[in-house]
Amino acid sequence: MKYNVIERGDDISKELTARFHALAAEQGMPRDEENPDIVLSIGGDGTMLQAFHNYVHRLDHIAFVGLHTGHLGFFADWKPHELDHLASLVFNVSTPEDLHVVQYPVVEIEITTENGVETHLALNEFTLRGIEVSLVARLHINDEMFEMFRGDGICISSPAGSTAYNKSLGGAMVHPSLEAIQVAEIASINNRVYRTLGSSMILPAHHHCDIYPKAHQNMLLSLDHKYMQRNDVVSIRCRVASHVKVKFARFRPFPFWNRVREAFVGLELK
């Protein structure tokens, strides 16, 4: 198998990366930055998002594994003192087909502009916000008008991302094995002109949500940690990506609800 490491850039992450490279060299495991079979993320959840977007066009061929050098995150199974143990487990896998992986759905965003159509993927969430003024947009569910939105913005999250920004918006936490997206409002305005549902919606894989912003509205769009300012958006279609999932290598059990408990409740099993 071939590997690569994406690290956060702090001293601890750099030291751990150097250690993994040394161990891999001893075992004769080649490093391939372009076409790795497994990618080790050393840092925080933001580092994993960076790794995902670095290899977003090769998701079918790559499995990710995370080692956290900060607080425990949702994309990391391992802590710094466990690096040597993790490395030994990685080196014992001969081929990519022998990896035990879990596969999670990701959000597909199809943006239609005045110049054409572009498609993006998000691991955690996609958001759109108004710049200088409130966002005004029509929301359609499965090609039927659903509501007229006015407020700060809209967040579309994957199940894996439901514990991130979506949670702070009052959205539900969704197990990442479920193929769904969640639509959450960001500070909506409700009056006799603009009326929204006022709670998040969970759409299954065979449904889609279309967002039609007011013409030539200045908006800030985000795909996980990547931002872009646009004023040429005609419509945005949001759905579960049907052609690809993200794969995480699992070398030991770490159930999702255990992660939720440790992150938000604070209880750790001894």
PDB file of C-alpha atoms in Angstrom:
ATOM      1  CA  MET A   1       0.000   0.000   0.000  1.00  0.00           C
ATOM      2  CA  LYS A   2       0.983   3.604  -0.563  1.00  0.00           C
ATOM      3  CA  TYR A   3       0.373   6.352   1.975  1.00  0.00           C
ATOM      4  CA  ASN A   4       0.501  10.080   2.518  1.00  0.00           C
ATOM      5  CA  VAL A   5       0.196  12.316   5.583  1.00  0.00           C
ATOM      6  CA  ILE A   6      -1.634  15.633   5.851  1.00  0.00           C
ATOM      7  CA  GLU A   7      -0.658  17.480   9.038  1.00  0.00           C
ATOM      8  CA  ARG A   8      -1.777  20.665  10.744  1.00  0.00           C
ATOM      9  CA  GLY A   9       1.596  22.384  10.891  1.00  0.00           C
ATOM     10  CA  ASP A  10       2.039  22.750  14.663  1.00  0.00           C
ATOM     11  CA  ASP A  11       5.118  21.324  16.374  1.00  0.00           C
ATOM     12  CA  ILE A  12       3.419  18.207  17.762  1.00  0.00           C
ATOM     13  CA  SER A  13       1.851  17.347  14.404  1.00  0.00           C
ATOM     14  CA  LYS A  14       5.168  17.837  12.636  1.00  0.00           C
ATOM     15  CA  GLU A  15       6.970  15.579  15.107  1.00  0.00           C
ATOM     16  CA  LEU A  16       4.372  12.843  14.756  1.00  0.00           C
ATOM     17  CA  THR A  17       4.497  13.112  10.964  1.00  0.00           C
ATOM     18  CA  ALA A  18       8.276  12.722  10.979  1.00  0.00           C
ATOM     19  CA  ARG A  19       7.929   9.714  13.273  1.00  0.00           C
ATOM     20  CA  PHE A  20       5.395   8.047  10.977  1.00  0.00           C
ATOM     21  CA  HIS A  21       7.585   8.667   7.922  1.00  0.00           C
ATOM     22  CA  ALA A  22      10.521   7.028   9.717  1.00  0.00           C
ATOM     23  CA  LEU A  23       8.469   4.004  10.729  1.00  0.00           C
ATOM     24  CA  ALA A  24       7.070   3.657   7.210  1.00  0.00           C
ATOM     25  CA  ALA A  25      10.580   3.789   5.731  1.00  0.00           C
ATOM     26  CA  GLU A  26      11.681   1.001   8.084  1.00  0.00           C
ATOM     27  CA  GLN A  27       8.782  -1.154   6.869  1.00  0.00           C
ATOM     28  CA  GLY A  28       9.327  -0.300   3.207  1.00  0.00           C
ATOM     29  CA  MET A  29       5.896   1.334   2.845  1.00  0.00           C
ATOM     30  CA  PRO A  30       6.088   3.873  -0.006  1.00  0.00           C
ATOM     31  CA  ARG A  31       4.822   7.432   0.293  1.00  0.00           C
ATOM     32  CA  ASP A  32       2.830   8.720  -2.687  1.00  0.00           C
ATOM     33  CA  GLU A  33       1.441  12.236  -2.441  1.00  0.00           C
ATOM     34  CA  GLU A  34      -0.508  11.970  -5.707  1.00  0.00           C
ATOM     35  CA  ASN A  35      -2.069   8.502  -5.540  1.00  0.00           C
ATOM     36  CA  PRO A  36      -2.046   7.164  -1.973  1.00  0.00           C
ATOM     37  CA  ASP A  37      -4.199   4.264  -0.824  1.00  0.00           C
ATOM     38  CA  ILE A  38      -4.448   5.552   2.741  1.00  0.00           C
ATOM     39  CA  VAL A  39      -4.155   9.132   4.018  1.00  0.00           C
ATOM     40  CA  LEU A  40      -3.266   9.836   7.632  1.00  0.00           C
ATOM     41  CA  SER A  41      -4.597  13.155   8.953  1.00  0.00           C
ATOM     42  CA  ILE A  42      -2.580  14.461  11.912  1.00  0.00           C
ATOM     43  CA  GLY A  43      -4.098  17.525  13.570  1.00  0.00           C
ATOM     44  CA  GLY A  44      -7.720  18.435  14.085  1.00  0.00           C
ATOM     45  CA  ASP A  45     -10.988  17.948  12.251  1.00  0.00           C
ATOM     46  CA  GLY A  46      -9.987  20.873  10.037  1.00  0.00           C
ATOM     47  CA  THR A  47      -6.950  18.866   8.953  1.00  0.00           C
ATOM     48  CA  MET A  48      -9.218  16.004   7.933  1.00  0.00           C
ATOM     49  CA  LEU A  49     -11.367  18.416   5.934  1.00  0.00           C
ATOM     50  CA  GLN A  50      -8.217  19.605   4.179  1.00  0.00           C
ATOM     51  CA  ALA A  51      -7.234  16.011   3.426  1.00  0.00           C
ATOM     52  CA  PHE A  52     -10.720  15.289   2.062  1.00  0.00           C
ATOM     53  CA  HIS A  53     -10.623  18.247  -0.321  1.00  0.00           C
ATOM     54  CA  ASN A  54      -7.046  17.510  -1.376  1.00  0.00           C
ATOM     55  CA  TYR A  55      -8.215  14.123  -2.624  1.00  0.00           C
ATOM     56  CA  VAL A  56     -11.859  14.880  -3.403  1.00  0.00           C
ATOM     57  CA  HIS A  57     -11.436  13.560  -6.956  1.00  0.00           C
ATOM     58  CA  ARG A  58     -10.006  10.228  -5.755  1.00  0.00           C
ATOM     59  CA  LEU A  59     -12.444   9.317  -2.979  1.00  0.00           C
ATOM     60  CA  ASP A  60     -13.161   5.915  -4.533  1.00  0.00           C
ATOM     61  CA  HIS A  61      -9.506   4.962  -4.141  1.00  0.00           C
ATOM     62  CA  ILE A  62      -8.548   6.406  -0.750  1.00  0.00           C
ATOM     63  CA  ALA A  63      -9.285   5.604   2.892  1.00  0.00           C
ATOM     64  CA  PHE A  64      -8.648   8.229   5.572  1.00  0.00           C
ATOM     65  CA  VAL A  65      -7.601   7.768   9.191  1.00  0.00           C
ATOM     66  CA  GLY A  66      -7.260  10.533  11.762  1.00  0.00           C
ATOM     67  CA  LEU A  67      -4.920  11.178  14.678  1.00  0.00           C
ATOM     68  CA  HIS A  68      -5.834  14.158  16.849  1.00  0.00           C
ATOM     69  CA  THR A  69      -3.205  16.450  18.335  1.00  0.00           C
ATOM     70  CA  GLY A  70      -5.780  18.671  20.011  1.00  0.00           C
ATOM     71  CA  HIS A  71      -9.176  17.965  21.503  1.00  0.00           C
ATOM     72  CA  LEU A  72     -10.868  14.719  20.515  1.00  0.00           C
ATOM     73  CA  GLY A  73     -12.685  15.196  17.218  1.00  0.00           C
ATOM     74  CA  PHE A  74     -15.220  13.283  15.219  1.00  0.00           C
ATOM     75  CA  PHE A  75     -12.848  12.274  12.431  1.00  0.00           C
ATOM     76  CA  ALA A  76     -10.010  10.966  14.606  1.00  0.00           C
ATOM     77  CA  ASP A  77      -9.784   7.532  16.205  1.00  0.00           C
ATOM     78  CA  TRP A  78      -6.266   7.930  17.574  1.00  0.00           C
ATOM     79  CA  LYS A  79      -4.278  10.063  20.019  1.00  0.00           C
ATOM     80  CA  PRO A  80      -0.587  11.066  19.846  1.00  0.00           C
ATOM     81  CA  HIS A  81       0.715   8.421  22.261  1.00  0.00           C
ATOM     82  CA  GLU A  82      -0.898   5.730  20.081  1.00  0.00           C
ATOM     83  CA  LEU A  83       0.976   6.580  16.878  1.00  0.00           C
ATOM     84  CA  ASP A  84       3.335   3.578  16.976  1.00  0.00           C
ATOM     85  CA  HIS A  85       0.431   1.196  17.555  1.00  0.00           C
ATOM     86  CA  LEU A  86      -1.545   2.744  14.702  1.00  0.00           C
ATOM     87  CA  ALA A  87       1.485   2.530  12.429  1.00  0.00           C
ATOM     88  CA  SER A  88       1.954  -1.164  13.180  1.00  0.00           C
ATOM     89  CA  LEU A  89      -1.672  -1.843  12.279  1.00  0.00           C
ATOM     90  CA  VAL A  90      -1.354   0.113   9.028  1.00  0.00           C
ATOM     91  CA  PHE A  91       1.838  -1.726   8.066  1.00  0.00           C
ATOM     92  CA  ASN A  92       0.133  -5.099   8.614  1.00  0.00           C
ATOM     93  CA  VAL A  93      -2.329  -4.394   5.795  1.00  0.00           C
ATOM     94  CA  SER A  94      -0.948  -5.639   2.484  1.00  0.00           C
ATOM     95  CA  THR A  95      -3.456  -4.256  -0.016  1.00  0.00           C
ATOM     96  CA  PRO A  96      -6.200  -1.603  -0.027  1.00  0.00           C
ATOM     97  CA  GLU A  97      -8.774  -4.388  -0.378  1.00  0.00           C
ATOM     98  CA  ASP A  98      -7.689  -5.753   3.019  1.00  0.00           C
ATOM     99  CA  LEU A  99      -8.513  -2.502   4.823  1.00  0.00           C
ATOM    100  CA  HIS A 100     -11.580  -2.502   7.037  1.00  0.00           C
ATOM    101  CA  VAL A 101     -13.431   0.693   6.131  1.00  0.00           C
ATOM    102  CA  VAL A 102     -16.667   2.477   6.947  1.00  0.00           C
ATOM    103  CA  GLN A 103     -18.283   4.580   4.247  1.00  0.00           C
ATOM    104  CA  TYR A 104     -20.196   7.781   4.938  1.00  0.00           C
ATOM    105  CA  PRO A 105     -22.361   9.876   2.583  1.00  0.00           C
ATOM    106  CA  VAL A 106     -21.249  13.339   1.524  1.00  0.00           C
ATOM    107  CA  VAL A 107     -23.148  16.409   0.332  1.00  0.00           C
ATOM    108  CA  GLU A 108     -23.256  17.148  -3.390  1.00  0.00           C
ATOM    109  CA  ILE A 109     -23.747  20.789  -4.343  1.00  0.00           C
ATOM    110  CA  GLU A 110     -24.634  21.670  -7.939  1.00  0.00           C
ATOM    111  CA  ILE A 111     -24.319  25.407  -8.535  1.00  0.00           C
ATOM    112  CA  THR A 112     -25.911  26.854 -11.658  1.00  0.00           C
ATOM    113  CA  THR A 113     -24.504  30.258 -12.585  1.00  0.00           C
ATOM    114  CA  GLU A 114     -24.902  32.600 -15.505  1.00  0.00           C
ATOM    115  CA  ASN A 115     -21.873  30.900 -17.067  1.00  0.00           C
ATOM    116  CA  GLY A 116     -22.707  27.228 -16.540  1.00  0.00           C
ATOM    117  CA  VAL A 117     -22.941  24.481 -13.923  1.00  0.00           C
ATOM    118  CA  GLU A 118     -20.314  23.432 -11.382  1.00  0.00           C
ATOM    119  CA  THR A 119     -20.443  20.547  -8.927  1.00  0.00           C
ATOM    120  CA  HIS A 120     -18.786  20.347  -5.507  1.00  0.00           C
ATOM    121  CA  LEU A 121     -18.670  17.898  -2.599  1.00  0.00           C
ATOM    122  CA  ALA A 122     -18.655  18.692   1.123  1.00  0.00           C
ATOM    123  CA  LEU A 123     -17.704  16.342   3.940  1.00  0.00           C
ATOM    124  CA  ASN A 124     -19.290  18.386   6.741  1.00  0.00           C
ATOM    125  CA  GLU A 125     -21.491  21.119   5.334  1.00  0.00           C
ATOM    126  CA  PHE A 126     -22.247  23.688   2.677  1.00  0.00           C
ATOM    127  CA  THR A 127     -23.465  27.123   3.708  1.00  0.00           C
ATOM    128  CA  LEU A 128     -24.643  30.237   1.935  1.00  0.00           C
ATOM    129  CA  ARG A 129     -24.955  33.636   3.578  1.00  0.00           C
ATOM    130  CA  GLY A 130     -25.928  37.102   2.515  1.00  0.00           C
ATOM    131  CA  ILE A 131     -23.226  39.756   2.415  1.00  0.00           C
ATOM    132  CA  GLU A 132     -24.126  43.217   3.788  1.00  0.00           C
ATOM    133  CA  VAL A 133     -27.852  42.388   3.630  1.00  0.00           C
ATOM    134  CA  SER A 134     -29.964  39.376   4.566  1.00  0.00           C
ATOM    135  CA  LEU A 135     -30.074  36.373   2.277  1.00  0.00           C
ATOM    136  CA  VAL A 136     -33.314  36.154   0.313  1.00  0.00           C
ATOM    137  CA  ALA A 137     -34.033  32.851  -1.431  1.00  0.00           C
ATOM    138  CA  ARG A 138     -36.799  30.457  -2.455  1.00  0.00           C
ATOM    139  CA  LEU A 139     -36.471  26.869  -1.308  1.00  0.00           C
ATOM    140  CA  HIS A 140     -37.906  24.037  -3.371  1.00  0.00           C
ATOM    141  CA  ILE A 141     -38.104  20.419  -2.191  1.00  0.00           C
ATOM    142  CA  ASN A 142     -38.256  17.890  -5.005  1.00  0.00           C
ATOM    143  CA  ASP A 143     -39.113  20.630  -7.511  1.00  0.00           C
ATOM    144  CA  GLU A 144     -42.027  21.940  -5.439  1.00  0.00           C
ATOM    145  CA  MET A 145     -42.000  25.395  -3.860  1.00  0.00           C
ATOM    146  CA  PHE A 146     -41.555  24.975  -0.095  1.00  0.00           C
ATOM    147  CA  GLU A 147     -40.810  28.376   1.438  1.00  0.00           C
ATOM    148  CA  MET A 148     -39.412  31.857   0.933  1.00  0.00           C
ATOM    149  CA  PHE A 149     -36.405  32.364   3.169  1.00  0.00           C
ATOM    150  CA  ARG A 150     -35.007  35.583   4.553  1.00  0.00           C
ATOM    151  CA  GLY A 151     -32.284  35.631   7.184  1.00  0.00           C
ATOM    152  CA  ASP A 152     -28.557  35.236   7.701  1.00  0.00           C
ATOM    153  CA  GLY A 153     -28.214  32.048   5.665  1.00  0.00           C
ATOM    154  CA  ILE A 154     -28.789  28.340   5.121  1.00  0.00           C
ATOM    155  CA  CYS A 155     -26.674  25.345   6.138  1.00  0.00           C
ATOM    156  CA  ILE A 156     -26.769  21.993   4.336  1.00  0.00           C
ATOM    157  CA  SER A 157     -24.977  19.277   6.307  1.00  0.00           C
ATOM    158  CA  SER A 158     -24.075  15.637   5.884  1.00  0.00           C
ATOM    159  CA  PRO A 159     -24.767  13.168   8.715  1.00  0.00           C
ATOM    160  CA  ALA A 160     -21.055  13.244   9.619  1.00  0.00           C
ATOM    161  CA  GLY A 161     -21.270  17.036   9.725  1.00  0.00           C
ATOM    162  CA  SER A 162     -24.478  17.102  11.748  1.00  0.00           C
ATOM    163  CA  THR A 163     -22.403  17.390  14.946  1.00  0.00           C
ATOM    164  CA  ALA A 164     -20.598  20.503  13.674  1.00  0.00           C
ATOM    165  CA  TYR A 165     -22.140  23.852  12.635  1.00  0.00           C
ATOM    166  CA  ASN A 166     -25.528  22.188  12.161  1.00  0.00           C
ATOM    167  CA  LYS A 167     -25.680  21.327  15.862  1.00  0.00           C
ATOM    168  CA  SER A 168     -25.048  24.933  16.869  1.00  0.00           C
ATOM    169  CA  LEU A 169     -28.040  25.899  14.707  1.00  0.00           C
ATOM    170  CA  GLY A 170     -30.289  23.545  16.634  1.00  0.00           C
ATOM    171  CA  GLY A 171     -30.186  20.756  14.064  1.00  0.00           C
ATOM    172  CA  ALA A 172     -30.381  17.074  14.908  1.00  0.00           C
ATOM    173  CA  MET A 173     -27.383  14.780  15.185  1.00  0.00           C
ATOM    174  CA  VAL A 174     -27.714  12.085  12.527  1.00  0.00           C
ATOM    175  CA  HIS A 175     -25.824   8.802  12.496  1.00  0.00           C
ATOM    176  CA  PRO A 176     -23.380   8.929   9.555  1.00  0.00           C
ATOM    177  CA  SER A 177     -24.492   5.555   8.230  1.00  0.00           C
ATOM    178  CA  LEU A 178     -27.777   7.155   7.155  1.00  0.00           C
ATOM    179  CA  GLU A 179     -27.841   8.520   3.609  1.00  0.00           C
ATOM    180  CA  ALA A 180     -29.386  11.934   4.123  1.00  0.00           C
ATOM    181  CA  ILE A 181     -28.750  15.663   4.168  1.00  0.00           C
ATOM    182  CA  GLN A 182     -30.002  18.188   6.700  1.00  0.00           C
ATOM    183  CA  VAL A 183     -31.230  21.685   5.883  1.00  0.00           C
ATOM    184  CA  ALA A 184     -30.908  24.152   8.775  1.00  0.00           C
ATOM    185  CA  GLU A 185     -31.772  27.844   8.906  1.00  0.00           C
ATOM    186  CA  ILE A 186     -29.290  30.465  10.077  1.00  0.00           C
ATOM    187  CA  ALA A 187     -31.202  33.200  11.954  1.00  0.00           C
ATOM    188  CA  SER A 188     -34.323  33.259   9.788  1.00  0.00           C
ATOM    189  CA  ILE A 189     -36.728  36.202   9.823  1.00  0.00           C
ATOM    190  CA  ASN A 190     -40.380  35.264  10.212  1.00  0.00           C
ATOM    191  CA  ASN A 191     -43.187  37.760   9.610  1.00  0.00           C
ATOM    192  CA  ARG A 192     -46.289  37.998   7.411  1.00  0.00           C
ATOM    193  CA  VAL A 193     -44.150  38.360   4.262  1.00  0.00           C
ATOM    194  CA  TYR A 194     -41.455  35.786   4.949  1.00  0.00           C
ATOM    195  CA  ARG A 195     -42.469  32.561   6.633  1.00  0.00           C
ATOM    196  CA  THR A 196     -40.173  29.565   7.115  1.00  0.00           C
ATOM    197  CA  LEU A 197     -40.465  26.192   8.803  1.00  0.00           C
ATOM    198  CA  GLY A 198     -38.270  27.315  11.682  1.00  0.00           C
ATOM    199  CA  SER A 199     -36.639  23.929  12.236  1.00  0.00           C
ATOM    200  CA  SER A 200     -34.159  21.773  10.369  1.00  0.00           C
ATOM    201  CA  MET A 201     -35.279  19.241   7.764  1.00  0.00           C
ATOM    202  CA  ILE A 202     -33.709  15.856   7.046  1.00  0.00           C
ATOM    203  CA  LEU A 203     -34.007  14.731   3.432  1.00  0.00           C
ATOM    204  CA  PRO A 204     -33.305  11.155   2.308  1.00  0.00           C
ATOM    205  CA  ALA A 205     -30.960  10.237  -0.512  1.00  0.00           C
ATOM    206  CA  HIS A 206     -33.624  10.254  -3.221  1.00  0.00           C
ATOM    207  CA  HIS A 207     -34.762  13.816  -2.379  1.00  0.00           C
ATOM    208  CA  HIS A 208     -33.158  17.119  -3.273  1.00  0.00           C
ATOM    209  CA  CYS A 209     -33.396  20.743  -2.193  1.00  0.00           C
ATOM    210  CA  ASP A 210     -33.096  23.615  -4.679  1.00  0.00           C
ATOM    211  CA  ILE A 211     -32.207  27.119  -3.503  1.00  0.00           C
ATOM    212  CA  TYR A 212     -32.996  30.088  -5.746  1.00  0.00           C
ATOM    213  CA  PRO A 213     -31.354  33.233  -4.331  1.00  0.00           C
ATOM    214  CA  LYS A 214     -32.436  36.699  -5.309  1.00  0.00           C
ATOM    215  CA  ALA A 215     -30.799  37.638  -8.619  1.00  0.00           C
ATOM    216  CA  HIS A 216     -27.280  39.094  -8.414  1.00  0.00           C
ATOM    217  CA  GLN A 217     -27.275  38.887  -4.650  1.00  0.00           C
ATOM    218  CA  ASN A 218     -23.834  39.046  -3.059  1.00  0.00           C
ATOM    219  CA  MET A 219     -23.339  35.822  -1.139  1.00  0.00           C
ATOM    220  CA  LEU A 220     -20.617  34.042   0.772  1.00  0.00           C
ATOM    221  CA  LEU A 221     -20.591  30.316  -0.004  1.00  0.00           C
ATOM    222  CA  SER A 222     -18.629  27.768   2.009  1.00  0.00           C
ATOM    223  CA  LEU A 223     -17.701  24.157   1.367  1.00  0.00           C
ATOM    224  CA  ASP A 224     -16.418  22.957   4.731  1.00  0.00           C
ATOM    225  CA  HIS A 225     -13.401  25.239   5.316  1.00  0.00           C
ATOM    226  CA  LYS A 226     -13.282  26.689   1.797  1.00  0.00           C
ATOM    227  CA  TYR A 227     -15.002  30.028   1.082  1.00  0.00           C
ATOM    228  CA  MET A 228     -15.956  31.880  -2.078  1.00  0.00           C
ATOM    229  CA  GLN A 229     -17.860  35.108  -2.720  1.00  0.00           C
ATOM    230  CA  ARG A 230     -20.377  34.996  -5.574  1.00  0.00           C
ATOM    231  CA  ASN A 231     -23.057  37.190  -7.132  1.00  0.00           C
ATOM    232  CA  ASP A 232     -23.762  35.126 -10.256  1.00  0.00           C
ATOM    233  CA  VAL A 233     -25.666  32.221  -8.721  1.00  0.00           C
ATOM    234  CA  VAL A 234     -28.950  31.302 -10.369  1.00  0.00           C
ATOM    235  CA  SER A 235     -29.718  28.180  -8.332  1.00  0.00           C
ATOM    236  CA  ILE A 236     -28.115  25.631  -6.011  1.00  0.00           C
ATOM    237  CA  ARG A 237     -29.170  21.975  -5.891  1.00  0.00           C
ATOM    238  CA  CYS A 238     -28.296  20.099  -2.691  1.00  0.00           C
ATOM    239  CA  ARG A 239     -28.499  16.325  -2.311  1.00  0.00           C
ATOM    240  CA  VAL A 240     -26.681  13.241  -1.116  1.00  0.00           C
ATOM    241  CA  ALA A 241     -23.895  12.398  -3.554  1.00  0.00           C
ATOM    242  CA  SER A 242     -25.078   9.306  -5.404  1.00  0.00           C
ATOM    243  CA  HIS A 243     -21.796   8.299  -7.022  1.00  0.00           C
ATOM    244  CA  VAL A 244     -19.301   8.439  -4.165  1.00  0.00           C
ATOM    245  CA  LYS A 245     -18.840   8.156  -0.398  1.00  0.00           C
ATOM    246  CA  VAL A 246     -15.943   8.991   1.873  1.00  0.00           C
ATOM    247  CA  LYS A 247     -14.095   6.014   3.337  1.00  0.00           C
ATOM    248  CA  PHE A 248     -12.472   5.876   6.765  1.00  0.00           C
ATOM    249  CA  ALA A 249     -10.107   3.072   7.728  1.00  0.00           C
ATOM    250  CA  ARG A 250     -11.151   1.453  11.009  1.00  0.00           C
ATOM    251  CA  PHE A 251      -8.475  -0.424  12.919  1.00  0.00           C
ATOM    252  CA  ARG A 252     -10.584  -0.685  16.085  1.00  0.00           C
ATOM    253  CA  PRO A 253     -14.192   0.049  17.048  1.00  0.00           C
ATOM    254  CA  PHE A 254     -15.106   3.639  17.923  1.00  0.00           C
ATOM    255  CA  PRO A 255     -18.924   3.921  17.749  1.00  0.00           C
ATOM    256  CA  PHE A 256     -20.423   7.221  16.681  1.00  0.00           C
ATOM    257  CA  TRP A 257     -22.491   7.622  19.834  1.00  0.00           C
ATOM    258  CA  ASN A 258     -19.376   7.122  21.948  1.00  0.00           C
ATOM    259  CA  ARG A 259     -17.838  10.061  20.095  1.00  0.00           C
ATOM    260  CA  VAL A 260     -20.963  12.127  20.736  1.00  0.00           C
ATOM    261  CA  ARG A 261     -20.939  11.242  24.433  1.00  0.00           C
ATOM    262  CA  GLU A 262     -17.259  12.104  24.896  1.00  0.00           C
ATOM    263  CA  ALA A 263     -17.494  15.351  22.895  1.00  0.00           C
ATOM    264  CA  PHE A 264     -20.712  16.807  24.301  1.00  0.00           C
ATOM    265  CA  VAL A 265     -21.586  14.981  27.523  1.00  0.00           C
ATOM    266  CA  GLY A 266     -18.027  14.588  28.797  1.00  0.00           C
ATOM    267  CA  LEU A 267     -18.264  11.024  30.046  1.00  0.00           C
ATOM    268  CA  GLU A 268     -15.484   8.601  29.162  1.00  0.00           C
ATOM    269  CA  LEU A 269     -15.737   4.896  29.853  1.00  0.00           C
ATOM    270  CA  LYS A 270     -12.843   3.604  31.936  1.00  0.00           C
TER     271      LYS A 270
END
